[in-house]
Amino acid sequence: MQHSIEEILQSIYLFSSFSKDDLSKLAEKTKYTILEQGESVYQEGNEAKAFYVVMYGTLKIVTSTEKGTDVNVTTIATGDHFGEFPFLDHGKRAGTVEAMERCELLEIPYEHLQKTLDGDKELALKFYKSITTYLVKRMRLLTQDLAYARELKKRYS
C-alpha cells in the first residue's frame, strides 16, 4: 500500500473535511482487504456492518429480479465507495458486490464511523452534508435513466 489509510480516506469527498486526528481515529478500525476476481464482498439480503472504499480495481453491483434474473446495477472502480445505504437506513444489503478483477478495498465499520461522528457534531454535519450531496447526484442520474427507459418503452411498445 503506497499511501496511508488516512491519506486514502482524505481523498474521498466524504472525509475530505475530516482533520488529521479525525482521520486517524477512523483509520484505527478501518481494514485493508484484497479480493480476487469473482469473489463477493457481500451478498444481497445480508446484514450490513461496514461500507467500503475502492482503492484499486473494478467491482459490479448485481441485484435479482422477482423472477430470479440477475441485473447488473452498476460498475464501481478506483476511488468509488459503496455500501453506505444501510449506514443511513439500517436496512439489509440491496445487492451483491463482486470483484471483476483483483481489488483492494478499505472496509469502514459502521459502528466505528458512528462513534466517530457522535463524538463531534460539527464533523457529523460535514459528513452528512457530503453524503447528501452524493445521493442527490445519484438520484438525478437515476431520474434521467428512468425518463430514458420510459421513452424507449413508448417507442417500442
mmCIF file of C-alpha atoms in Angstrom:
data_model
loop_
_atom_site.group_PDB
_atom_site.id
_atom_site.type_symbol
_atom_site.label_atom_id
_atom_site.label_comp_id
_atom_site.label_asym_id
_atom_site.label_seq_id
_atom_site.Cartn_x
_atom_site.Cartn_y
_atom_site.Cartn_z
ATOM 1 C CA MET A 1 0.000 0.000 0.000
ATOM 2 C CA GLN A 2 1.683 3.220 -1.197
ATOM 3 C CA HIS A 3 -0.477 5.672 0.735
ATOM 4 C CA SER A 4 -1.589 5.548 4.343
ATOM 5 C CA ILE A 5 -5.218 4.759 5.142
ATOM 6 C CA GLU A 6 -5.597 8.358 6.351
ATOM 7 C CA GLU A 7 -4.366 9.728 3.002
ATOM 8 C CA ILE A 8 -6.743 7.493 1.088
ATOM 9 C CA LEU A 9 -9.696 8.458 3.287
ATOM 10 C CA GLN A 10 -8.810 12.161 2.919
ATOM 11 C CA SER A 11 -9.022 11.789 -0.878
ATOM 12 C CA ILE A 12 -12.650 10.590 -0.656
ATOM 13 C CA TYR A 13 -15.043 13.541 -0.623
ATOM 14 C CA LEU A 14 -16.995 12.054 2.309
ATOM 15 C CA PHE A 15 -13.956 12.506 4.538
ATOM 16 C CA SER A 16 -12.240 15.467 2.893
ATOM 17 C CA SER A 17 -13.299 17.798 5.709
ATOM 18 C CA PHE A 18 -12.004 15.481 8.454
ATOM 19 C CA SER A 19 -8.929 16.693 10.376
ATOM 20 C CA LYS A 20 -5.809 14.520 10.564
ATOM 21 C CA ASP A 21 -6.823 13.490 14.088
ATOM 22 C CA ASP A 22 -10.322 12.514 12.931
ATOM 23 C CA LEU A 23 -8.887 10.546 10.016
ATOM 24 C CA SER A 24 -6.504 8.770 12.396
ATOM 25 C CA LYS A 25 -9.419 7.826 14.664
ATOM 26 C CA LEU A 26 -11.367 6.478 11.695
ATOM 27 C CA ALA A 27 -8.322 4.625 10.339
ATOM 28 C CA GLU A 28 -7.857 2.772 13.662
ATOM 29 C CA LYS A 29 -10.675 0.342 12.831
ATOM 30 C CA THR A 30 -10.547 0.562 9.025
ATOM 31 C CA LYS A 31 -9.358 -2.684 7.440
ATOM 32 C CA TYR A 32 -7.401 -3.147 4.225
ATOM 33 C CA THR A 33 -8.860 -6.032 2.200
ATOM 34 C CA ILE A 34 -7.863 -7.764 -1.034
ATOM 35 C CA LEU A 35 -10.418 -9.560 -3.204
ATOM 36 C CA GLU A 36 -9.601 -11.783 -6.144
ATOM 37 C CA GLN A 37 -11.646 -11.772 -9.354
ATOM 38 C CA GLY A 38 -15.061 -13.369 -8.803
ATOM 39 C CA GLU A 39 -15.048 -13.010 -5.013
ATOM 40 C CA SER A 40 -18.008 -11.263 -3.383
ATOM 41 C CA VAL A 41 -17.728 -8.517 -0.807
ATOM 42 C CA TYR A 42 -21.255 -9.286 0.409
ATOM 43 C CA GLN A 43 -24.493 -10.836 -0.816
ATOM 44 C CA GLU A 44 -27.910 -9.297 -1.369
ATOM 45 C CA GLY A 45 -30.003 -9.582 1.815
ATOM 46 C CA ASN A 46 -27.001 -9.825 4.178
ATOM 47 C CA GLU A 47 -26.765 -7.812 7.373
ATOM 48 C CA ALA A 48 -24.692 -4.680 6.820
ATOM 49 C CA LYS A 49 -21.899 -3.768 9.191
ATOM 50 C CA ALA A 50 -19.489 -1.721 7.050
ATOM 51 C CA PHE A 51 -19.067 0.274 3.908
ATOM 52 C CA TYR A 52 -16.174 0.223 1.501
ATOM 53 C CA VAL A 53 -13.789 2.451 -0.419
ATOM 54 C CA VAL A 54 -12.263 1.055 -3.617
ATOM 55 C CA MET A 55 -8.530 1.710 -3.521
ATOM 56 C CA TYR A 56 -7.902 -0.237 -6.706
ATOM 57 C CA GLY A 57 -9.967 -2.371 -9.041
ATOM 58 C CA THR A 58 -13.402 -2.753 -10.556
ATOM 59 C CA LEU A 59 -16.478 -4.322 -8.995
ATOM 60 C CA LYS A 60 -20.052 -4.859 -10.127
ATOM 61 C CA ILE A 61 -23.223 -4.488 -8.119
ATOM 62 C CA VAL A 62 -25.876 -7.037 -9.050
ATOM 63 C CA THR A 63 -29.434 -7.428 -7.814
ATOM 64 C CA SER A 64 -32.039 -10.095 -8.531
ATOM 65 C CA THR A 65 -35.484 -9.536 -10.010
ATOM 66 C CA GLU A 66 -38.583 -11.263 -8.664
ATOM 67 C CA LYS A 67 -38.126 -13.867 -11.416
ATOM 68 C CA GLY A 68 -34.591 -14.592 -10.204
ATOM 69 C CA THR A 69 -32.781 -12.881 -13.070
ATOM 70 C CA ASP A 70 -29.583 -11.078 -12.107
ATOM 71 C CA VAL A 71 -29.414 -7.441 -13.191
ATOM 72 C CA ASN A 72 -26.114 -5.559 -13.257
ATOM 73 C CA VAL A 73 -26.995 -2.330 -11.443
ATOM 74 C CA THR A 74 -23.682 -0.543 -11.858
ATOM 75 C CA THR A 75 -19.937 -0.893 -12.047
ATOM 76 C CA ILE A 76 -17.716 0.824 -9.492
ATOM 77 C CA ALA A 77 -13.986 1.426 -9.639
ATOM 78 C CA THR A 78 -10.956 3.007 -8.002
ATOM 79 C CA GLY A 79 -11.929 5.999 -5.843
ATOM 80 C CA ASP A 80 -15.587 4.995 -5.516
ATOM 81 C CA HIS A 81 -17.315 3.851 -2.351
ATOM 82 C CA PHE A 82 -20.275 1.553 -1.809
ATOM 83 C CA GLY A 83 -22.411 0.025 0.904
ATOM 84 C CA GLU A 84 -23.300 3.296 2.596
ATOM 85 C CA PHE A 85 -27.113 2.987 2.354
ATOM 86 C CA PRO A 86 -27.552 0.673 5.367
ATOM 87 C CA PHE A 87 -25.434 3.050 7.436
ATOM 88 C CA LEU A 88 -28.183 5.601 6.839
ATOM 89 C CA ASP A 89 -31.321 3.442 6.948
ATOM 90 C CA HIS A 90 -30.198 0.328 8.902
ATOM 91 C CA GLY A 91 -31.503 -1.920 6.126
ATOM 92 C CA LYS A 92 -30.033 -5.089 4.678
ATOM 93 C CA ARG A 93 -27.799 -5.255 1.608
ATOM 94 C CA ALA A 94 -29.761 -4.343 -1.540
ATOM 95 C CA GLY A 95 -27.382 -6.121 -3.925
ATOM 96 C CA THR A 96 -24.400 -8.413 -4.305
ATOM 97 C CA VAL A 97 -20.985 -6.828 -4.913
ATOM 98 C CA GLU A 98 -18.462 -8.912 -6.853
ATOM 99 C CA ALA A 99 -14.874 -8.212 -7.891
ATOM 100 C CA MET A 100 -14.404 -8.102 -11.670
ATOM 101 C CA GLU A 101 -10.636 -8.190 -11.183
ATOM 102 C CA ARG A 102 -8.224 -8.197 -8.247
ATOM 103 C CA CYS A 103 -9.381 -5.375 -5.943
ATOM 104 C CA GLU A 104 -8.024 -3.538 -2.930
ATOM 105 C CA LEU A 105 -10.626 -2.140 -0.552
ATOM 106 C CA LEU A 106 -10.864 -0.276 2.710
ATOM 107 C CA GLU A 107 -13.603 -1.597 4.989
ATOM 108 C CA ILE A 108 -15.026 1.017 7.366
ATOM 109 C CA PRO A 109 -17.162 -0.460 10.170
ATOM 110 C CA TYR A 110 -20.456 1.380 10.676
ATOM 111 C CA GLU A 111 -20.171 1.164 14.452
ATOM 112 C CA HIS A 112 -16.794 2.872 14.497
ATOM 113 C CA LEU A 113 -17.863 5.551 11.985
ATOM 114 C CA GLN A 114 -20.977 6.262 14.069
ATOM 115 C CA LYS A 115 -18.903 6.544 17.238
ATOM 116 C CA THR A 116 -16.532 8.983 15.497
ATOM 117 C CA LEU A 117 -19.431 11.115 14.232
ATOM 118 C CA ASP A 118 -21.229 11.024 17.590
ATOM 119 C CA GLY A 119 -18.092 12.424 19.215
ATOM 120 C CA ASP A 120 -18.066 15.561 17.041
ATOM 121 C CA LYS A 121 -21.379 17.071 15.890
ATOM 122 C CA GLU A 122 -19.665 19.543 13.537
ATOM 123 C CA LEU A 123 -17.820 16.692 11.873
ATOM 124 C CA ALA A 124 -21.073 14.729 11.623
ATOM 125 C CA LEU A 125 -22.770 17.681 9.928
ATOM 126 C CA LYS A 126 -19.988 17.901 7.329
ATOM 127 C CA PHE A 127 -20.161 14.155 6.688
ATOM 128 C CA TYR A 128 -23.944 14.072 6.311
ATOM 129 C CA LYS A 129 -23.886 17.121 4.012
ATOM 130 C CA SER A 130 -21.304 15.366 1.819
ATOM 131 C CA ILE A 131 -23.246 12.131 1.647
ATOM 132 C CA THR A 132 -26.488 14.018 0.923
ATOM 133 C CA THR A 133 -24.852 15.820 -1.994
ATOM 134 C CA TYR A 134 -23.604 12.491 -3.320
ATOM 135 C CA LEU A 135 -27.015 10.846 -3.012
ATOM 136 C CA VAL A 136 -28.764 13.760 -4.727
ATOM 137 C CA LYS A 137 -26.367 13.409 -7.681
ATOM 138 C CA ARG A 138 -27.148 9.685 -7.859
ATOM 139 C CA MET A 139 -30.893 10.401 -7.722
ATOM 140 C CA ARG A 140 -30.590 12.889 -10.588
ATOM 141 C CA LEU A 141 -28.823 10.255 -12.710
ATOM 142 C CA LEU A 142 -31.441 7.679 -11.789
ATOM 143 C CA THR A 143 -34.215 10.090 -12.774
ATOM 144 C CA GLN A 144 -32.564 10.635 -16.162
ATOM 145 C CA ASP A 145 -32.175 6.884 -16.648
ATOM 146 C CA LEU A 146 -35.827 6.267 -15.783
ATOM 147 C CA ALA A 147 -37.002 9.007 -18.159
ATOM 148 C CA TYR A 148 -34.877 7.496 -20.931
ATOM 149 C CA ALA A 149 -36.214 3.983 -20.204
ATOM 150 C CA ARG A 150 -39.810 5.242 -20.301
ATOM 151 C CA GLU A 151 -39.163 6.964 -23.624
ATOM 152 C CA LEU A 152 -37.712 3.758 -25.061
ATOM 153 C CA LYS A 153 -40.683 1.766 -23.793
ATOM 154 C CA LYS A 154 -43.098 4.184 -25.532
ATOM 155 C CA ARG A 155 -41.187 3.917 -28.808
ATOM 156 C CA TYR A 156 -41.018 0.132 -28.867
ATOM 157 C CA SER A 157 -44.355 -0.801 -27.288
#
